[in-house]
Amino acid sequence: MKLSSTELADIAGKPLGEVTSIDLRNKEITHIEGLSQCAKLRKLDLSSNEIETQDAFKGLHQAKSLVHVNLANNRLNSMGIVEDIPQVNVLNLSNNQLTVISPSVAKCSELKALILGQNKISKIEHLDGLLNLNTLVVSQNEISEIPQMPLLKELTKISAAHNRVACIPDLTQHPKLKEIRLNDNRIAEVPESIRKCTGLKVIDLGNNKIDGWSSVAPLASIPYLYNLNLKGNPICEETKYREKIIEMIPSLRVLDGERFDQWFLDHKEKRKQRKAAEAA
């Protein structure tokens, strides 16, 4: 469906020049007009439509206030759209048909969250100019290596689950990193360098190839590690696996998806008792 500027205004319920947010999910849209009139538009959700190329967005480059764009679940085979929205802060292009990360993304210097999951991307590249990037999601692609990205000092989350990654890179270049998700890859060990990543709180390494205590020993040096997932690794079959991990990492509160800290367990028991009393 080709959405005209008149139809766009009808959906928005106000003159396009006054619109700040438009939700156009699940409308079978192939093309959209009228964006040049949306001077105040900040958030555009076009997820779950039938958009194939950047030509589908007539006048998009004139929507200078647009900072949040969701184009997940479409049919885009390139990231050409970024040329029209260099001011964007959040860009979701997950579940499209992308095979490469476009060099044009480097123009988006204000980008804070880049979401590219569920595509066919084989290489992480062209991100060095994204100095404000704090969230990178490239899960469910065809990536075999996470490169060094020394300029991305603001990164707090990296998600590269369900890929072909065999090694955890040196993450010490990201001093603000709090969360790393690398489940369902081909990782056999945790590198010594991770000992210096003292800000990490969440690490997901489920369904990899980690098979010995020496392979996870560096995790013991991370002082605030709160949530660790190793479920699906050979090490989980080790005798007293759970007890040893909890002893090794005293800061843990969640292991393999199960929360176990005493405060939580006490609160859970009290809630159970209260419900039983109410039912009596």
mmCIF file of C-alpha atoms in Angstrom:
data_model
loop_
_atom_site.group_PDB
_atom_site.id
_atom_site.type_symbol
_atom_site.label_atom_id
_atom_site.label_comp_id
_atom_site.label_asym_id
_atom_site.label_seq_id
_atom_site.Cartn_x
_atom_site.Cartn_y
_atom_site.Cartn_z
ATOM 1 C CA MET A 1 0.000 0.000 0.000
ATOM 2 C CA LYS A 2 1.189 3.485 -0.874
ATOM 3 C CA LEU A 3 0.325 5.847 1.977
ATOM 4 C CA SER A 4 -0.448 9.386 0.789
ATOM 5 C CA SER A 5 0.152 12.526 2.822
ATOM 6 C CA THR A 6 -3.613 12.894 3.282
ATOM 7 C CA GLU A 7 -3.925 9.361 4.627
ATOM 8 C CA LEU A 8 -0.923 9.948 6.857
ATOM 9 C CA ALA A 9 -2.571 13.029 8.350
ATOM 10 C CA ASP A 10 -5.792 11.084 8.907
ATOM 11 C CA ILE A 11 -3.912 8.405 10.832
ATOM 12 C CA ALA A 12 -2.010 10.992 12.831
ATOM 13 C CA GLY A 13 -5.241 12.806 13.712
ATOM 14 C CA LYS A 14 -3.708 16.254 13.370
ATOM 15 C CA PRO A 15 -1.894 18.441 10.814
ATOM 16 C CA LEU A 16 1.406 16.815 9.843
ATOM 17 C CA GLY A 17 3.325 19.893 10.921
ATOM 18 C CA GLU A 18 2.247 19.253 14.521
ATOM 19 C CA VAL A 19 2.908 15.522 14.658
ATOM 20 C CA THR A 20 5.712 14.351 16.962
ATOM 21 C CA SER A 21 5.119 10.582 16.838
ATOM 22 C CA ILE A 22 3.526 8.282 14.249
ATOM 23 C CA ASP A 23 2.698 4.613 14.735
ATOM 24 C CA LEU A 24 2.273 2.849 11.384
ATOM 25 C CA ARG A 25 2.889 -0.753 12.396
ATOM 26 C CA ASN A 26 1.293 -3.633 10.450
ATOM 27 C CA LYS A 27 -0.343 -1.628 7.678
ATOM 28 C CA GLU A 28 1.141 -3.343 4.582
ATOM 29 C CA ILE A 29 2.859 -0.079 3.610
ATOM 30 C CA THR A 30 5.245 -0.137 0.646
ATOM 31 C CA HIS A 31 5.672 3.643 0.210
ATOM 32 C CA ILE A 32 4.909 6.675 2.353
ATOM 33 C CA GLU A 33 4.471 10.338 1.424
ATOM 34 C CA GLY A 34 4.123 13.497 3.475
ATOM 35 C CA LEU A 35 7.186 13.106 5.686
ATOM 36 C CA SER A 36 8.586 16.380 4.360
ATOM 37 C CA GLN A 37 5.730 18.141 6.176
ATOM 38 C CA CYS A 38 6.542 16.528 9.536
ATOM 39 C CA ALA A 39 8.876 19.208 10.858
ATOM 40 C CA LYS A 40 8.304 18.201 14.501
ATOM 41 C CA LEU A 41 8.285 14.433 14.013
ATOM 42 C CA ARG A 42 10.594 12.713 16.501
ATOM 43 C CA LYS A 43 9.481 9.075 16.455
ATOM 44 C CA LEU A 44 8.458 7.016 13.423
ATOM 45 C CA ASP A 45 7.373 3.372 13.732
ATOM 46 C CA LEU A 46 7.023 1.602 10.404
ATOM 47 C CA SER A 47 7.739 -1.897 11.678
ATOM 48 C CA SER A 48 6.063 -4.951 10.171
ATOM 49 C CA ASN A 49 5.295 -3.496 6.762
ATOM 50 C CA GLU A 50 6.422 -4.276 3.203
ATOM 51 C CA ILE A 51 9.075 -1.612 2.624
ATOM 52 C CA GLU A 52 11.916 -2.662 0.299
ATOM 53 C CA THR A 53 14.020 0.409 -0.550
ATOM 54 C CA GLN A 54 14.882 3.879 0.727
ATOM 55 C CA ASP A 55 12.850 5.307 -2.167
ATOM 56 C CA ALA A 56 9.778 4.355 -0.151
ATOM 57 C CA PHE A 57 10.241 7.394 2.105
ATOM 58 C CA LYS A 58 9.373 10.506 0.135
ATOM 59 C CA GLY A 59 10.676 13.651 1.824
ATOM 60 C CA LEU A 60 12.260 11.841 4.753
ATOM 61 C CA HIS A 61 15.414 13.976 4.602
ATOM 62 C CA GLN A 62 13.300 17.011 5.486
ATOM 63 C CA ALA A 63 12.108 15.505 8.780
ATOM 64 C CA LYS A 64 15.019 17.076 10.631
ATOM 65 C CA SER A 65 13.656 16.391 14.129
ATOM 66 C CA LEU A 66 13.360 12.631 13.615
ATOM 67 C CA VAL A 67 15.492 10.790 16.185
ATOM 68 C CA HIS A 68 13.781 7.406 16.676
ATOM 69 C CA VAL A 69 13.122 5.166 13.655
ATOM 70 C CA ASN A 70 11.763 1.618 13.775
ATOM 71 C CA LEU A 71 11.830 -0.302 10.496
ATOM 72 C CA ALA A 72 11.987 -3.806 11.925
ATOM 73 C CA ASN A 73 10.263 -6.611 10.048
ATOM 74 C CA ASN A 74 10.332 -5.159 6.547
ATOM 75 C CA ARG A 75 12.111 -6.185 3.331
ATOM 76 C CA LEU A 76 15.001 -3.735 3.207
ATOM 77 C CA ASN A 77 18.170 -5.075 1.601
ATOM 78 C CA SER A 78 20.288 -2.001 2.294
ATOM 79 C CA MET A 79 20.764 0.687 4.937
ATOM 80 C CA GLY A 80 20.429 3.525 2.446
ATOM 81 C CA ILE A 81 17.840 5.210 4.645
ATOM 82 C CA VAL A 82 20.568 6.406 7.020
ATOM 83 C CA GLU A 83 21.688 8.930 4.412
ATOM 84 C CA ASP A 84 18.419 10.812 4.979
ATOM 85 C CA ILE A 85 18.445 10.712 8.793
ATOM 86 C CA PRO A 86 21.978 11.531 10.004
ATOM 87 C CA GLN A 87 20.479 12.992 13.207
ATOM 88 C CA VAL A 88 18.873 9.696 14.308
ATOM 89 C CA ASN A 89 19.464 8.461 17.897
ATOM 90 C CA VAL A 90 17.747 5.059 17.758
ATOM 91 C CA LEU A 91 17.598 2.954 14.594
ATOM 92 C CA ASN A 92 15.953 -0.462 14.460
ATOM 93 C CA LEU A 93 16.466 -2.419 11.245
ATOM 94 C CA SER A 94 16.086 -5.885 12.685
ATOM 95 C CA ASN A 95 14.538 -8.707 10.674
ATOM 96 C CA ASN A 96 15.110 -7.312 7.218
ATOM 97 C CA GLN A 97 17.310 -8.625 4.403
ATOM 98 C CA LEU A 98 20.528 -6.783 5.140
ATOM 99 C CA THR A 99 23.827 -8.440 4.249
ATOM 100 C CA VAL A 100 26.239 -5.603 5.090
ATOM 101 C CA ILE A 101 26.470 -2.616 7.399
ATOM 102 C CA SER A 102 26.520 0.414 5.126
ATOM 103 C CA PRO A 103 29.443 2.882 5.269
ATOM 104 C CA SER A 104 26.755 5.590 5.375
ATOM 105 C CA VAL A 105 25.971 4.688 8.970
ATOM 106 C CA ALA A 106 29.133 6.559 9.941
ATOM 107 C CA LYS A 107 27.271 9.797 9.182
ATOM 108 C CA CYS A 108 24.874 9.136 12.069
ATOM 109 C CA SER A 109 27.149 10.668 14.669
ATOM 110 C CA GLU A 110 24.323 11.036 17.221
ATOM 111 C CA LEU A 111 23.303 7.377 17.030
ATOM 112 C CA LYS A 112 22.964 5.785 20.470
ATOM 113 C CA ALA A 113 21.249 2.472 19.699
ATOM 114 C CA LEU A 114 21.752 0.435 16.532
ATOM 115 C CA ILE A 115 19.593 -2.687 16.282
ATOM 116 C CA LEU A 116 20.392 -5.013 13.379
ATOM 117 C CA GLY A 117 19.305 -8.425 14.655
ATOM 118 C CA GLN A 118 17.836 -11.129 12.429
ATOM 119 C CA ASN A 119 19.518 -10.205 9.181
ATOM 120 C CA LYS A 120 22.267 -11.845 7.106
ATOM 121 C CA ILE A 121 25.157 -9.612 8.110
ATOM 122 C CA SER A 122 28.549 -11.331 8.174
ATOM 123 C CA LYS A 123 30.804 -8.498 9.352
ATOM 124 C CA ILE A 124 30.648 -5.705 11.935
ATOM 125 C CA GLU A 125 32.125 -2.642 10.247
ATOM 126 C CA HIS A 126 31.873 1.120 9.674
ATOM 127 C CA LEU A 127 30.999 1.891 13.312
ATOM 128 C CA ASP A 128 34.107 3.800 14.391
ATOM 129 C CA GLY A 129 32.445 7.170 13.869
ATOM 130 C CA LEU A 130 29.535 6.380 16.189
ATOM 131 C CA LEU A 131 31.105 7.911 19.279
ATOM 132 C CA ASN A 132 27.761 8.160 21.118
ATOM 133 C CA LEU A 133 26.703 4.565 20.512
ATOM 134 C CA ASN A 134 25.718 2.817 23.753
ATOM 135 C CA THR A 135 23.762 -0.180 22.441
ATOM 136 C CA LEU A 136 24.741 -2.505 19.603
ATOM 137 C CA VAL A 137 22.496 -5.449 18.716
ATOM 138 C CA VAL A 138 23.608 -7.780 15.926
ATOM 139 C CA SER A 139 22.069 -11.032 17.174
ATOM 140 C CA GLN A 140 20.933 -13.726 14.740
ATOM 141 C CA ASN A 141 23.210 -12.875 11.859
ATOM 142 C CA GLU A 142 26.199 -14.641 10.271
ATOM 143 C CA ILE A 143 28.977 -12.912 12.191
ATOM 144 C CA SER A 144 32.122 -14.884 13.002
ATOM 145 C CA GLU A 145 34.140 -12.163 14.729
ATOM 146 C CA ILE A 146 33.534 -9.144 16.915
ATOM 147 C CA PRO A 147 36.208 -6.616 15.914
ATOM 148 C CA GLN A 148 38.110 -4.195 18.094
ATOM 149 C CA MET A 149 36.123 -0.953 18.365
ATOM 150 C CA PRO A 150 38.415 1.254 20.477
ATOM 151 C CA LEU A 151 36.616 4.520 19.716
ATOM 152 C CA LEU A 152 33.243 3.366 21.047
ATOM 153 C CA LYS A 153 33.791 4.431 24.657
ATOM 154 C CA GLU A 154 30.070 4.874 25.396
ATOM 155 C CA LEU A 155 29.045 1.269 24.734
ATOM 156 C CA THR A 156 27.070 -0.228 27.613
ATOM 157 C CA LYS A 157 25.508 -3.210 25.807
ATOM 158 C CA ILE A 158 26.647 -5.570 23.072
ATOM 159 C CA SER A 159 24.340 -8.340 21.901
ATOM 160 C CA ALA A 160 25.733 -10.743 19.303
ATOM 161 C CA ALA A 161 23.874 -13.904 20.242
ATOM 162 C CA HIS A 162 23.080 -16.630 17.697
ATOM 163 C CA ASN A 163 26.047 -16.031 15.426
ATOM 164 C CA ARG A 164 29.310 -17.855 14.652
ATOM 165 C CA VAL A 165 31.595 -16.084 17.098
ATOM 166 C CA ALA A 166 34.407 -18.285 18.410
ATOM 167 C CA CYS A 167 36.273 -15.790 20.626
ATOM 168 C CA ILE A 168 35.282 -13.060 23.062
ATOM 169 C CA PRO A 169 37.192 -9.921 22.021
ATOM 170 C CA ASP A 170 39.156 -7.628 24.299
ATOM 171 C CA LEU A 171 36.361 -5.561 25.846
ATOM 172 C CA THR A 172 38.579 -3.346 28.008
ATOM 173 C CA GLN A 173 38.249 -0.572 25.419
ATOM 174 C CA HIS A 174 34.652 -0.085 26.529
ATOM 175 C CA PRO A 175 34.884 1.242 30.104
ATOM 176 C CA LYS A 176 31.103 1.697 30.447
ATOM 177 C CA LEU A 177 30.174 -1.796 29.261
ATOM 178 C CA LYS A 178 27.587 -3.412 31.546
ATOM 179 C CA GLU A 179 26.012 -6.151 29.448
ATOM 180 C CA ILE A 180 27.370 -8.631 26.919
ATOM 181 C CA ARG A 181 25.199 -11.311 25.303
ATOM 182 C CA LEU A 182 27.031 -13.952 23.284
ATOM 183 C CA ASN A 183 24.824 -16.978 23.803
ATOM 184 C CA ASP A 184 24.484 -19.560 21.039
ATOM 185 C CA ASN A 185 27.876 -19.070 19.468
ATOM 186 C CA ARG A 186 31.064 -21.177 19.335
ATOM 187 C CA ILE A 187 32.949 -19.801 22.332
ATOM 188 C CA ALA A 188 35.176 -22.206 24.288
ATOM 189 C CA GLU A 189 36.668 -19.935 26.929
ATOM 190 C CA VAL A 190 36.494 -16.564 28.645
ATOM 191 C CA PRO A 191 39.644 -14.474 27.993
ATOM 192 C CA GLU A 192 41.892 -13.146 30.730
ATOM 193 C CA SER A 193 41.273 -9.591 29.514
ATOM 194 C CA ILE A 194 37.709 -9.682 30.838
ATOM 195 C CA ARG A 195 39.109 -9.430 34.383
ATOM 196 C CA LYS A 196 39.593 -5.713 33.700
ATOM 197 C CA CYS A 197 35.970 -5.181 32.643
ATOM 198 C CA THR A 198 34.948 -4.287 36.156
ATOM 199 C CA GLY A 199 31.669 -2.649 35.183
ATOM 200 C CA LEU A 200 30.094 -5.771 33.691
ATOM 201 C CA LYS A 201 26.860 -6.840 35.380
ATOM 202 C CA VAL A 202 25.259 -9.191 32.848
ATOM 203 C CA ILE A 203 27.054 -11.878 30.836
ATOM 204 C CA ASP A 204 25.164 -14.405 28.716
ATOM 205 C CA LEU A 205 27.316 -17.232 27.338
ATOM 206 C CA GLY A 206 24.633 -19.892 27.186
ATOM 207 C CA ASN A 207 24.850 -22.655 24.571
ATOM 208 C CA ASN A 208 28.511 -22.346 23.725
ATOM 209 C CA LYS A 209 31.437 -24.783 24.084
ATOM 210 C CA ILE A 210 32.805 -23.860 27.520
ATOM 211 C CA ASP A 211 33.912 -27.072 29.185
ATOM 212 C CA GLY A 212 36.304 -26.484 32.087
ATOM 213 C CA TRP A 213 36.852 -24.437 35.226
ATOM 214 C CA SER A 214 39.915 -22.693 33.820
ATOM 215 C CA SER A 215 37.732 -21.514 30.935
ATOM 216 C CA VAL A 216 35.553 -19.427 33.264
ATOM 217 C CA ALA A 217 38.126 -18.487 35.928
ATOM 218 C CA PRO A 218 38.502 -14.858 34.709
ATOM 219 C CA LEU A 219 34.862 -14.202 35.633
ATOM 220 C CA ALA A 220 35.832 -14.346 39.301
ATOM 221 C CA SER A 221 37.547 -10.955 38.987
ATOM 222 C CA ILE A 222 34.458 -9.026 37.908
ATOM 223 C CA PRO A 223 33.262 -7.380 41.147
ATOM 224 C CA TYR A 224 29.676 -6.456 40.200
ATOM 225 C CA LEU A 225 28.709 -9.389 38.004
ATOM 226 C CA TYR A 226 25.049 -9.907 38.870
ATOM 227 C CA ASN A 227 23.613 -12.136 36.154
ATOM 228 C CA LEU A 228 25.518 -14.983 34.480
ATOM 229 C CA ASN A 229 24.180 -17.546 32.034
ATOM 230 C CA LEU A 230 26.252 -20.620 31.165
ATOM 231 C CA LYS A 231 23.319 -22.948 30.586
ATOM 232 C CA GLY A 232 23.847 -25.338 27.696
ATOM 233 C CA ASN A 233 27.649 -25.478 28.022
ATOM 234 C CA PRO A 234 29.533 -28.708 28.836
ATOM 235 C CA ILE A 235 30.767 -27.166 32.093
ATOM 236 C CA CYS A 236 27.237 -27.379 33.474
ATOM 237 C CA GLU A 237 27.692 -31.147 33.696
ATOM 238 C CA GLU A 238 30.599 -30.763 36.119
ATOM 239 C CA THR A 239 30.134 -32.031 39.686
ATOM 240 C CA LYS A 240 28.737 -29.303 41.964
ATOM 241 C CA TYR A 241 28.782 -26.890 39.040
ATOM 242 C CA ARG A 242 26.227 -24.512 40.512
ATOM 243 C CA GLU A 243 27.781 -24.412 43.989
ATOM 244 C CA LYS A 244 31.249 -23.776 42.594
ATOM 245 C CA ILE A 245 30.136 -20.936 40.305
ATOM 246 C CA ILE A 246 28.275 -19.196 43.119
ATOM 247 C CA GLU A 247 31.282 -19.569 45.410
ATOM 248 C CA MET A 248 33.637 -18.312 42.732
ATOM 249 C CA ILE A 249 31.519 -15.223 41.949
ATOM 250 C CA PRO A 250 29.995 -13.988 45.244
ATOM 251 C CA SER A 251 28.312 -10.999 43.589
ATOM 252 C CA LEU A 252 26.016 -13.258 41.532
ATOM 253 C CA ARG A 253 22.276 -13.077 42.116
ATOM 254 C CA VAL A 254 21.076 -14.816 38.942
ATOM 255 C CA LEU A 255 22.673 -17.958 37.496
ATOM 256 C CA ASP A 256 21.405 -19.654 34.341
ATOM 257 C CA GLY A 257 18.156 -17.713 34.487
ATOM 258 C CA GLU A 258 17.388 -18.562 38.103
ATOM 259 C CA ARG A 259 17.503 -15.922 40.812
ATOM 260 C CA PHE A 260 18.751 -17.260 44.130
ATOM 261 C CA ASP A 261 19.771 -14.415 46.474
ATOM 262 C CA GLN A 262 18.357 -14.680 49.982
ATOM 263 C CA TRP A 263 16.375 -11.428 49.882
ATOM 264 C CA PHE A 264 14.541 -12.596 46.773
ATOM 265 C CA LEU A 265 13.899 -16.064 48.199
ATOM 266 C CA ASP A 266 12.595 -14.621 51.474
ATOM 267 C CA HIS A 267 10.343 -12.190 49.624
ATOM 268 C CA LYS A 268 9.064 -15.022 47.412
ATOM 269 C CA GLU A 269 8.268 -17.170 50.445
ATOM 270 C CA LYS A 270 6.426 -14.329 52.199
ATOM 271 C CA ARG A 271 4.366 -13.697 49.084
ATOM 272 C CA LYS A 272 3.516 -17.391 48.903
ATOM 273 C CA GLN A 273 2.438 -17.433 52.520
ATOM 274 C CA ARG A 274 0.327 -14.303 52.073
ATOM 275 C CA LYS A 275 -1.511 -15.798 49.083
ATOM 276 C CA ALA A 276 -2.121 -19.000 51.025
ATOM 277 C CA ALA A 277 -3.562 -16.993 53.909
ATOM 278 C CA GLU A 278 -5.826 -15.022 51.604
ATOM 279 C CA ALA A 279 -7.094 -18.203 49.980
ATOM 280 C CA ALA A 280 -7.861 -19.863 53.343
#
